[in-house]
Amino acid sequence: LAALCACSPAPRLPAATLRSLAARHNAWHLAMPLLQQSLALAPTEPAWYDALASLHSALGDRDGHAAVWKQRALHAETRRALALEQYGAWQAAQDAYAECMSRWQAGEMTLVNTPQPELALWEEGIVRSAKALNQWELLSEYAKAWPGSQPALLMECAWKSADWERLRDLFRRCDMRSQAALKMLQTYAAIHDGKLAEAEGRCNEGIQIALAQWCSLPPVSLSSHTHLLQMFQQFQELQESAQMLLELNTAQRNNQVPDLNSILVTWRERLPNVWEELPAWNDLVSWRNHMFSHINNVLGRLAGSENPALATKGYRELLWTVVRFAHVARRQNLPQACVSIIAKVQTVTAGVAGEQLHDAFSKLREQARSCLQMPQYLKQGLQALLQADVQFMATPQRAELFATKGELLLALADASGGLSAGDAAEVALIATAVVALAAAAAACVVRCHRRRRQRQALLSSLSQRGISVGPCAPRASAGRGGSMRTASLPVVAVLEPAAEEMACQMEDPWAGG
């Protein structure tokens, strides 16, 4: 390929051959220029577009994939949807793709002659947007409607909905090429069935396939490696899950409480980055929730009614993880996804007392904050705060929910054009309280700063007089033979009475935290 690139003019190889050589032999930097040259010479042949778009997609280069399709797309609506997807406006991109599909199905004249590859792009765009928006119920319905065309998507939806029987049936019926993702799904099913030896073999096979795929990628750190890094983390957690199952089985046989703290703490600390897209978070959180549910069932039988904290350990870990997932969705400006995530966890922890779930406040805060970003959900957010049991929460947590309630009331006022007399009085009370707290905090900071300056001036004056001042000041006294000995005594003992009183007043306000 390097020799062919040096030829002028470069010979034309089939697009499928170049695509295969690039992916299998790490020849991306050689095959892609040849494809671009061939595309420039024959811009109407779709094979060059297909190969280039496939290579950009395999490298995770969303901008390059969009650039190829913007050059190829027949309709301006397609280019607009691609631009929205590039900017991460997933809801708007999904709406744009769905609108194009609806108009084509309705037989609109401007879209009726859309080529088949562009129709497939619309369909793929809807699926990508649904994954980014965490709409797995929609994806499951779509995959079930077309089971023959999307077997991989159907498998993914089956395990995330805990439909293990359907997943095993798909393994038997679908003849798919051996991939790391398929081995991971088989490992999920084996661990769920308790076949730990089979799970270990599937996991090792998947790791080997992923390593071979890693070696076929460019050596430069690109977005192409991100998906494999996320996959390696999932394989690592599958191995830890098998270890936890062994410990749980041993604990049940011996009627002892297993020690799972090290793995659970590691799982809390090993999370994706906040800016990573929701599919990466969803893959991790979905499997952890399966494990947490199993842990809670086992610990519930071992603890009984004597140790309720141990019986709800799985629920606490599940709630913490899901609330963190919801927080990331809200930070990425996906409030609808955040609300749906919170709604699912509420069905799981419905029978658990609020005081036993330490992250109940975080769940309520994320739910209310998400409703603030959606005007149509303002009343639901306010109703959730009014119905919440805040007696077991700390005072700062109740204060934050109180302030959030005021923000919801003000947002409702902006949406409806005014407030009722009761709501207006409540908002005024919240505003007064917040202003008073802010004024008190500012006064405290100023007072502390002034006292620190006065204390420094006092210490400087005393040191000029030869008096050493610290936590304890040394006292010189004459011992036997005229020798001097040093004793320690509090600083106030070496100061004059007036200075003693001032020293008491100048005590560091930040001492002790």
Coordinates of C-alpha atoms in Angstrom, one line a residue:
L1 CA 0.0 0.0 0.0
A2 CA 2.9 2.4 0.7
A3 CA 4.3 1.7 -2.7
L4 CA 0.9 2.2 -4.3
C5 CA 0.5 5.6 -2.5
A6 CA 3.9 6.6 -4.0
C7 CA 2.7 5.9 -7.6
S8 CA 1.5 8.7 -9.8
P9 CA -1.2 8.3 -10.8
A10 CA -2.1 5.9 -8.0
P11 CA -3.7 2.6 -9.2
R12 CA -7.3 2.1 -8.2
L13 CA -8.1 -0.8 -5.9
P14 CA -11.6 -1.9 -5.0
A15 CA -13.1 0.0 -2.1
A16 CA -13.9 -3.1 -0.2
T17 CA -10.3 -4.3 -0.5
L18 CA -8.9 -1.1 0.9
R19 CA -11.4 -1.1 3.7
S20 CA -10.5 -4.6 4.7
L21 CA -6.7 -4.0 4.5
A22 CA -7.0 -0.9 6.7
A23 CA -9.0 -2.6 9.4
R24 CA -7.2 -5.9 9.5
H25 CA -3.6 -4.8 9.0
N26 CA -3.4 -1.4 10.8
A27 CA -3.1 0.4 7.4
W28 CA -5.5 3.2 8.1
H29 CA -3.0 5.9 7.2
L30 CA -2.4 4.3 3.8
A31 CA -5.9 3.1 2.8
M32 CA -7.8 6.3 3.6
P33 CA -5.7 8.6 1.3
L34 CA -6.2 6.1 -1.5
L35 CA -9.9 6.1 -0.9
Q36 CA -10.0 9.9 -0.8
Q37 CA -8.1 10.1 -4.1
S38 CA -10.4 7.6 -5.8
L39 CA -13.4 9.5 -4.4
A40 CA -12.1 12.7 -5.9
L41 CA -11.8 11.0 -9.3
A42 CA -15.2 9.4 -9.2
P43 CA -17.5 11.4 -6.8
T44 CA -20.6 9.7 -8.0
E45 CA -19.6 6.1 -7.1
P46 CA -21.2 5.2 -3.7
A47 CA -18.6 2.4 -2.9
W48 CA -16.0 5.0 -2.0
Y49 CA -18.4 6.9 0.3
D50 CA -19.4 3.6 2.0
A51 CA -15.8 2.6 2.6
L52 CA -14.7 6.0 3.9
A53 CA -17.7 6.3 6.2
S54 CA -17.1 2.8 7.5
L55 CA -13.5 3.5 8.4
H56 CA -14.3 6.8 10.1
S57 CA -17.0 5.0 12.1
A58 CA -14.6 2.2 13.1
L59 CA -12.1 4.8 14.4
G60 CA -14.8 6.6 16.4
D61 CA -14.3 9.7 14.3
R62 CA -17.7 11.2 14.4
D63 CA -16.7 14.4 12.6
G64 CA -15.0 12.6 9.8
H65 CA -18.1 10.3 9.4
A66 CA -20.3 13.4 9.3
A67 CA -18.1 15.1 6.8
V68 CA -18.3 12.2 4.3
W69 CA -22.1 12.1 4.6
K70 CA -22.5 15.9 4.3
Q71 CA -20.7 15.6 1.0
R72 CA -22.8 12.6 -0.1
A73 CA -26.3 13.4 1.4
L74 CA -29.0 14.3 -1.1
H75 CA -31.1 16.4 1.3
A76 CA -30.4 19.4 3.5
E77 CA -32.5 17.8 6.3
T78 CA -29.9 15.0 6.5
R79 CA -27.0 17.5 6.8
R80 CA -28.9 19.3 9.5
A81 CA -29.5 16.2 11.6
L82 CA -25.8 15.3 11.2
A83 CA -24.8 18.7 12.5
L84 CA -27.0 18.4 15.5
E85 CA -25.5 15.0 16.3
Q86 CA -22.0 16.5 16.0
Y87 CA -22.9 19.1 18.6
G88 CA -24.3 16.5 21.0
A89 CA -27.8 17.8 20.7
W90 CA -29.2 14.3 20.8
Q91 CA -32.8 15.0 21.3
A92 CA -32.9 17.5 18.5
A93 CA -31.0 15.1 16.2
Q94 CA -33.4 12.3 17.0
D95 CA -36.3 14.5 16.2
A96 CA -34.7 15.6 12.9
Y97 CA -34.0 12.0 11.9
A98 CA -37.6 10.9 12.9
E99 CA -39.1 13.8 11.0
C100 CA -37.2 12.8 7.8
M101 CA -38.4 9.2 8.2
S102 CA -42.0 10.3 8.8
R103 CA -42.0 12.6 5.8
W104 CA -40.5 9.9 3.5
Q105 CA -43.1 7.4 4.7
A106 CA -45.9 9.9 4.1
G107 CA -44.7 10.1 0.5
E108 CA -43.6 13.7 0.5
M109 CA -42.3 14.6 -3.0
T110 CA -39.0 16.2 -1.8
L111 CA -38.0 13.0 0.0
V112 CA -39.6 10.3 -2.0
N113 CA -36.5 9.6 -4.1
T114 CA -34.2 9.3 -1.2
P115 CA -31.5 6.6 -1.9
Q116 CA -31.4 3.5 0.3
P117 CA -28.0 4.4 2.0
E118 CA -29.4 7.7 3.2
L119 CA -32.5 6.0 4.5
A120 CA -30.2 3.6 6.4
L121 CA -28.3 6.6 7.8
W122 CA -31.6 8.0 9.2
E123 CA -32.4 4.7 10.8
E124 CA -28.9 4.4 12.3
G125 CA -29.1 8.0 13.5
I126 CA -32.3 7.3 15.4
V127 CA -30.7 4.3 17.1
R128 CA -27.6 6.2 18.1
S129 CA -29.7 9.0 19.5
A130 CA -31.8 6.6 21.5
K131 CA -28.7 5.1 23.0
A132 CA -27.3 8.5 23.9
L133 CA -30.6 9.5 25.5
N134 CA -30.9 6.2 27.4
Q135 CA -34.1 5.2 25.7
W136 CA -33.7 1.4 25.9
E137 CA -37.5 0.7 26.1
L138 CA -37.8 2.4 22.6
L139 CA -34.8 0.4 21.3
S140 CA -36.2 -2.8 22.7
E141 CA -39.6 -2.3 20.9
Y142 CA -37.7 -1.4 17.6
A143 CA -35.5 -4.5 17.8
K144 CA -38.4 -6.8 18.5
A145 CA -40.3 -5.4 15.5
W146 CA -37.3 -6.2 13.2
P147 CA -35.7 -9.2 14.9
G148 CA -33.9 -10.4 11.8
S149 CA -32.2 -7.2 10.9
Q150 CA -30.9 -6.2 14.4
P151 CA -29.8 -9.3 16.3
A152 CA -26.9 -7.5 18.1
L153 CA -29.2 -4.7 19.3
L154 CA -31.8 -7.3 20.4
M155 CA -29.3 -9.1 22.5
E156 CA -28.1 -5.9 24.1
C157 CA -31.7 -4.9 25.0
A158 CA -32.4 -8.4 26.3
W159 CA -29.6 -8.4 28.9
K160 CA -30.3 -4.9 30.0
S161 CA -33.9 -5.7 30.7
A162 CA -32.8 -9.0 32.5
D163 CA -34.6 -11.1 29.8
W164 CA -32.0 -13.9 30.1
E165 CA -34.2 -16.6 28.5
R166 CA -34.6 -14.5 25.3
L167 CA -30.8 -13.8 25.4
R168 CA -30.0 -17.5 25.5
D169 CA -32.5 -18.2 22.7
L170 CA -30.8 -15.5 20.6
F171 CA -27.4 -17.2 21.2
R172 CA -28.8 -20.4 19.8
R173 CA -30.6 -18.9 16.8
C174 CA -28.3 -16.2 15.6
D175 CA -25.1 -17.1 13.9
M176 CA -22.9 -14.0 14.6
R177 CA -19.2 -13.5 14.0
S178 CA -17.1 -13.9 17.1
Q179 CA -16.6 -10.4 18.6
A180 CA -15.6 -9.1 22.0
A181 CA -19.1 -7.7 22.5
L182 CA -20.7 -11.1 21.9
K183 CA -18.2 -12.8 24.3
M184 CA -19.2 -10.2 26.9
L185 CA -22.9 -10.9 26.5
Q186 CA -22.2 -14.7 26.9
T187 CA -20.2 -13.9 30.0
Y188 CA -23.1 -12.0 31.4
A189 CA -25.4 -14.9 30.8
A190 CA -23.0 -17.5 32.3
I191 CA -22.5 -15.5 35.5
H192 CA -26.2 -15.0 35.9
D193 CA -26.7 -18.8 35.6
G194 CA -23.9 -19.5 38.1
K195 CA -21.6 -21.1 35.5
L196 CA -18.4 -19.5 36.7
A197 CA -16.0 -21.8 34.9
E198 CA -17.8 -21.0 31.6
A199 CA -17.9 -17.3 32.4
E200 CA -14.1 -17.3 33.0
G201 CA -13.5 -18.9 29.6
R202 CA -15.8 -16.5 27.7
C203 CA -14.3 -13.6 29.5
N204 CA -10.7 -14.6 28.5
E205 CA -11.8 -15.1 24.9
G206 CA -13.3 -11.7 24.8
I207 CA -10.2 -10.1 26.3
Q208 CA -8.0 -11.7 23.6
I209 CA -10.3 -10.5 20.8
A210 CA -10.3 -7.0 22.3
L211 CA -6.5 -7.0 22.5
A212 CA -6.2 -8.1 18.9
Q213 CA -8.6 -5.3 17.9
W214 CA -6.5 -2.8 20.0
C215 CA -3.3 -3.8 18.1
S216 CA -5.1 -3.2 14.8
L217 CA -5.8 0.4 15.7
P218 CA -3.5 3.4 15.0
P219 CA -0.9 4.0 17.7
V220 CA -2.0 7.6 18.2
S221 CA -4.4 8.0 21.1
L222 CA -7.7 8.7 19.4
S223 CA -11.3 8.2 20.2
S224 CA -11.1 4.8 18.6
H225 CA -9.5 3.5 21.7
T226 CA -12.1 4.8 24.1
H227 CA -14.7 2.0 23.4
L228 CA -12.1 -0.7 24.0
L229 CA -10.9 0.9 27.2
Q230 CA -14.5 0.9 28.4
M231 CA -14.8 -2.8 27.3
F232 CA -11.7 -3.7 29.3
Q233 CA -13.2 -2.2 32.4
Q234 CA -16.4 -4.2 31.9
F235 CA -14.3 -7.4 31.6
Q236 CA -12.5 -6.5 34.8
E237 CA -15.8 -6.0 36.6
L238 CA -17.1 -9.3 35.3
Q239 CA -14.1 -11.1 36.8
E240 CA -14.8 -9.3 40.1
S241 CA -18.4 -10.2 39.9
A242 CA -17.5 -13.9 39.6
Q243 CA -15.3 -13.5 42.7
M244 CA -18.2 -11.9 44.6
L245 CA -20.4 -14.8 43.6
L246 CA -17.9 -17.3 45.0
E247 CA -17.8 -15.4 48.3
L248 CA -21.5 -15.2 48.5
N249 CA -21.9 -18.9 47.8
T250 CA -19.3 -19.7 50.5
A251 CA -21.0 -17.4 53.0
Q252 CA -24.4 -19.1 52.4
R253 CA -23.0 -22.5 53.0
N254 CA -21.2 -21.4 56.2
N255 CA -24.0 -19.1 57.3
Q256 CA -21.6 -16.2 57.6
V257 CA -21.6 -12.6 56.4
P258 CA -19.3 -12.2 53.4
D259 CA -16.7 -9.3 53.2
L260 CA -17.5 -7.5 50.0
N261 CA -16.3 -4.0 51.0
S262 CA -13.1 -4.0 49.1
I263 CA -14.8 -4.7 45.7
L264 CA -17.8 -2.4 46.5
V265 CA -15.5 0.5 47.4
T266 CA -13.4 -0.1 44.3
W267 CA -16.6 0.1 42.2
R268 CA -17.5 3.4 43.7
E269 CA -14.1 4.9 42.9
R270 CA -13.8 3.3 39.4
L271 CA -16.4 5.2 37.4
P272 CA -16.4 6.6 33.8
N273 CA -15.6 10.3 33.4
V274 CA -18.4 12.8 33.8
W275 CA -18.1 13.9 30.2
E276 CA -18.4 10.4 28.7
E277 CA -21.6 9.7 27.0
L278 CA -24.5 7.8 28.6
P279 CA -24.1 4.5 26.8
A280 CA -20.8 3.9 28.5
W281 CA -22.4 4.7 31.9
N282 CA -25.4 2.6 31.1
D283 CA -23.4 -0.5 30.3
L284 CA -21.6 -0.3 33.6
V285 CA -24.5 0.7 35.8
S286 CA -26.9 -2.0 34.3
W287 CA -24.6 -4.9 35.2
R288 CA -23.8 -3.4 38.6
N289 CA -27.5 -3.2 39.4
H290 CA -27.9 -6.9 38.6
M291 CA -25.1 -7.7 41.0
F292 CA -26.5 -5.4 43.7
S293 CA -29.9 -7.0 43.5
H294 CA -28.3 -10.5 43.9
I295 CA -26.1 -9.2 46.8
N296 CA -29.2 -7.8 48.5
N297 CA -31.1 -11.0 48.2
V298 CA -28.3 -13.0 49.8
L299 CA -27.6 -10.5 52.5
G300 CA -31.3 -10.2 53.3
R301 CA -31.5 -14.0 54.0
L302 CA -28.3 -13.9 56.1
A303 CA -29.0 -10.8 58.1
G304 CA -32.7 -11.4 58.9
S305 CA -34.5 -8.8 61.0
E306 CA -31.6 -8.4 63.5
N307 CA -29.4 -6.3 61.2
P308 CA -31.5 -4.2 58.8
A309 CA -28.5 -2.1 57.7
L310 CA -26.8 -5.2 56.3
A311 CA -30.0 -6.3 54.7
T312 CA -30.2 -3.1 52.7
K313 CA -26.5 -2.9 51.7
G314 CA -27.3 -3.9 48.1
Y315 CA -30.0 -1.3 47.9
R316 CA -27.7 1.5 49.2
E317 CA -25.0 0.6 46.7
L318 CA -27.6 0.5 43.9
L319 CA -29.1 3.8 44.9
W320 CA -25.7 5.5 45.1
T321 CA -24.6 4.3 41.7
V322 CA -27.9 5.1 39.9
V323 CA -28.0 8.6 41.5
R324 CA -24.5 9.2 40.2
F325 CA -25.6 8.1 36.8
A326 CA -28.6 10.5 37.0
H327 CA -26.3 13.3 38.1
V328 CA -24.1 12.8 35.0
A329 CA -27.2 12.8 32.7
R330 CA -28.3 16.1 34.2
R331 CA -24.8 17.6 33.9
Q332 CA -24.8 16.6 30.2
N333 CA -28.1 18.6 29.8
L334 CA -30.2 15.5 29.4
P335 CA -32.9 16.1 32.0
Q336 CA -35.4 13.7 30.5
A337 CA -32.9 10.9 30.8
C338 CA -32.2 11.9 34.4
V339 CA -35.9 11.8 35.4
S340 CA -36.4 8.4 33.8
I341 CA -33.3 7.0 35.6
I342 CA -34.6 8.3 39.0
A343 CA -38.1 6.9 38.2
K344 CA -36.6 3.4 37.7
V345 CA -34.7 3.4 41.0
Q346 CA -37.8 4.5 42.9
T347 CA -39.6 1.3 41.9
V348 CA -36.6 -0.8 43.2
T349 CA -36.3 1.0 46.6
A350 CA -40.0 1.5 47.2
G351 CA -40.2 -0.8 50.2
V352 CA -37.1 0.5 51.9
A353 CA -37.3 3.1 54.7
G354 CA -35.8 6.5 53.8
E355 CA -33.6 6.6 56.8
Q356 CA -31.9 3.4 55.7
L357 CA -31.0 4.9 52.3
H358 CA -28.4 7.6 52.8
D359 CA -28.5 8.8 49.2
A360 CA -32.2 9.6 49.3
F361 CA -31.5 13.3 49.5
S362 CA -29.2 13.1 46.4
K363 CA -31.9 11.3 44.5
L364 CA -34.5 14.0 45.4
R365 CA -32.1 16.8 44.5
E366 CA -31.3 15.4 41.1
Q367 CA -35.0 14.8 40.4
A368 CA -35.9 18.4 41.3
R369 CA -32.9 19.9 39.5
S370 CA -33.9 18.0 36.3
C371 CA -37.4 19.3 36.5
L372 CA -36.0 22.8 36.7
Q373 CA -34.5 22.3 33.2
M374 CA -37.9 21.2 31.7
P375 CA -40.8 23.7 32.0
Q376 CA -43.4 20.9 31.5
Y377 CA -42.1 19.1 34.6
L378 CA -42.0 22.0 37.1
K379 CA -45.2 20.9 38.9
Q380 CA -44.0 17.3 39.2
G381 CA -40.7 18.5 40.7
L382 CA -42.5 20.7 43.2
Q383 CA -44.9 17.8 44.1
A384 CA -41.9 15.5 44.7
L385 CA -40.4 18.0 47.1
L386 CA -43.8 18.4 48.9
Q387 CA -44.3 14.7 49.3
A388 CA -40.7 13.9 50.4
D389 CA -40.0 12.8 54.0
V390 CA -37.2 15.2 55.1
Q391 CA -37.2 14.4 58.8
F392 CA -34.3 12.0 58.6
M393 CA -32.2 14.5 56.5
A394 CA -29.5 16.8 57.9
T395 CA -30.3 20.5 58.3
P396 CA -28.1 21.6 55.3
Q397 CA -29.8 19.1 53.1
R398 CA -33.3 20.3 54.1
A399 CA -32.1 23.9 53.5
E400 CA -31.0 23.0 50.0
L401 CA -34.3 21.4 49.2
F402 CA -36.0 24.5 50.7
A403 CA -34.1 26.7 48.3
T404 CA -34.8 24.4 45.4
K405 CA -38.5 24.6 46.2
G406 CA -38.3 28.4 45.9
E407 CA -36.6 28.1 42.5
L408 CA -39.3 25.8 41.3
L409 CA -42.0 28.2 42.5
L410 CA -40.3 31.1 40.7
A411 CA -39.9 29.1 37.5
L412 CA -43.6 28.3 37.7
A413 CA -44.4 32.0 38.1
D414 CA -42.4 32.7 35.0
A415 CA -44.2 30.0 33.1
S416 CA -47.7 30.9 34.2
G417 CA -47.3 34.6 34.5
G418 CA -47.7 35.0 38.2
L419 CA -47.9 33.4 41.7
S420 CA -50.7 32.8 44.1
A421 CA -50.7 34.7 47.4
G422 CA -49.5 31.7 49.3
D423 CA -46.7 30.9 46.8
A424 CA -45.6 34.5 46.7
A425 CA -45.3 34.6 50.5
E426 CA -43.3 31.4 50.5
V427 CA -40.9 32.6 47.9
A428 CA -40.5 35.8 49.9
L429 CA -39.7 33.8 53.0
I430 CA -37.1 31.7 51.1
A431 CA -35.5 34.8 49.6
T432 CA -35.4 36.5 53.0
A433 CA -33.8 33.5 54.6
V434 CA -31.2 33.1 51.8
V435 CA -30.3 36.8 52.0
A436 CA -30.0 36.7 55.8
L437 CA -27.7 33.6 55.6
A438 CA -25.6 35.2 52.9
A439 CA -25.2 38.4 55.0
A440 CA -24.3 36.5 58.1
A441 CA -21.7 34.4 56.2
A442 CA -20.2 37.6 54.7
A443 CA -20.0 39.3 58.1
C444 CA -18.4 36.2 59.6
V445 CA -15.7 36.1 56.9
V446 CA -15.0 39.9 57.3
R447 CA -14.8 39.5 61.1
C448 CA -12.5 36.5 60.9
H449 CA -10.2 38.3 58.5
R450 CA -10.1 41.4 60.8
R451 CA -9.3 39.3 63.8
R452 CA -6.5 37.4 62.0
R453 CA -4.9 40.8 61.0
Q454 CA -5.2 42.1 64.6
R455 CA -3.7 38.9 66.0
Q456 CA -0.7 39.1 63.5
A457 CA -0.1 42.7 64.6
L458 CA -0.2 41.7 68.3
L459 CA 2.3 38.9 67.8
S460 CA 4.6 41.1 65.8
S461 CA 4.6 43.8 68.6
L462 CA 5.3 41.1 71.3
S463 CA 8.2 39.6 69.3
Q464 CA 9.8 43.1 69.0
R465 CA 9.8 43.2 72.8
G466 CA 11.6 39.9 73.0
I467 CA 8.6 37.8 74.0
S468 CA 8.2 34.5 72.2
V469 CA 4.6 33.7 71.6
G470 CA 3.2 30.4 70.4
P471 CA 0.9 27.6 71.5
C472 CA 3.2 27.3 74.6
A473 CA 5.9 29.9 75.4
P474 CA 9.2 29.0 77.1
R475 CA 9.9 30.5 80.6
A476 CA 13.5 31.0 81.7
S477 CA 14.3 30.6 85.4
A478 CA 17.5 30.2 87.4
G479 CA 18.3 26.7 88.4
R480 CA 21.0 25.4 90.7
G481 CA 24.5 26.7 90.0
G482 CA 23.1 29.7 88.2
S483 CA 22.2 27.6 85.2
M484 CA 19.1 28.5 83.2
R485 CA 16.3 26.0 82.7
T486 CA 13.3 26.3 80.4
A487 CA 9.7 25.4 81.3
S488 CA 6.6 25.5 79.1
L489 CA 3.4 27.4 80.1
P490 CA 0.5 28.8 78.2
V491 CA 1.0 31.9 76.2
V492 CA -1.4 33.9 78.4
A493 CA 0.9 33.5 81.4
V494 CA 3.7 35.7 79.8
L495 CA 1.4 38.4 78.7
E496 CA 0.2 41.4 80.6
P497 CA -3.4 41.4 81.8
A498 CA -4.6 43.6 79.0
A499 CA -2.7 41.7 76.4
E500 CA -4.1 38.5 77.9
E501 CA -7.6 39.6 77.3
M502 CA -6.8 40.6 73.8
A503 CA -5.2 37.3 73.1
C504 CA -8.3 35.5 74.2
Q505 CA -10.3 37.6 71.8
M506 CA -7.9 37.1 68.9
E507 CA -8.1 33.3 69.1
D508 CA -8.0 31.9 65.5
P509 CA -11.7 31.4 64.5
W510 CA -10.7 28.6 62.1
A511 CA -8.9 26.5 64.7
G512 CA -10.3 23.0 65.0
G513 CA -12.0 23.2 61.5

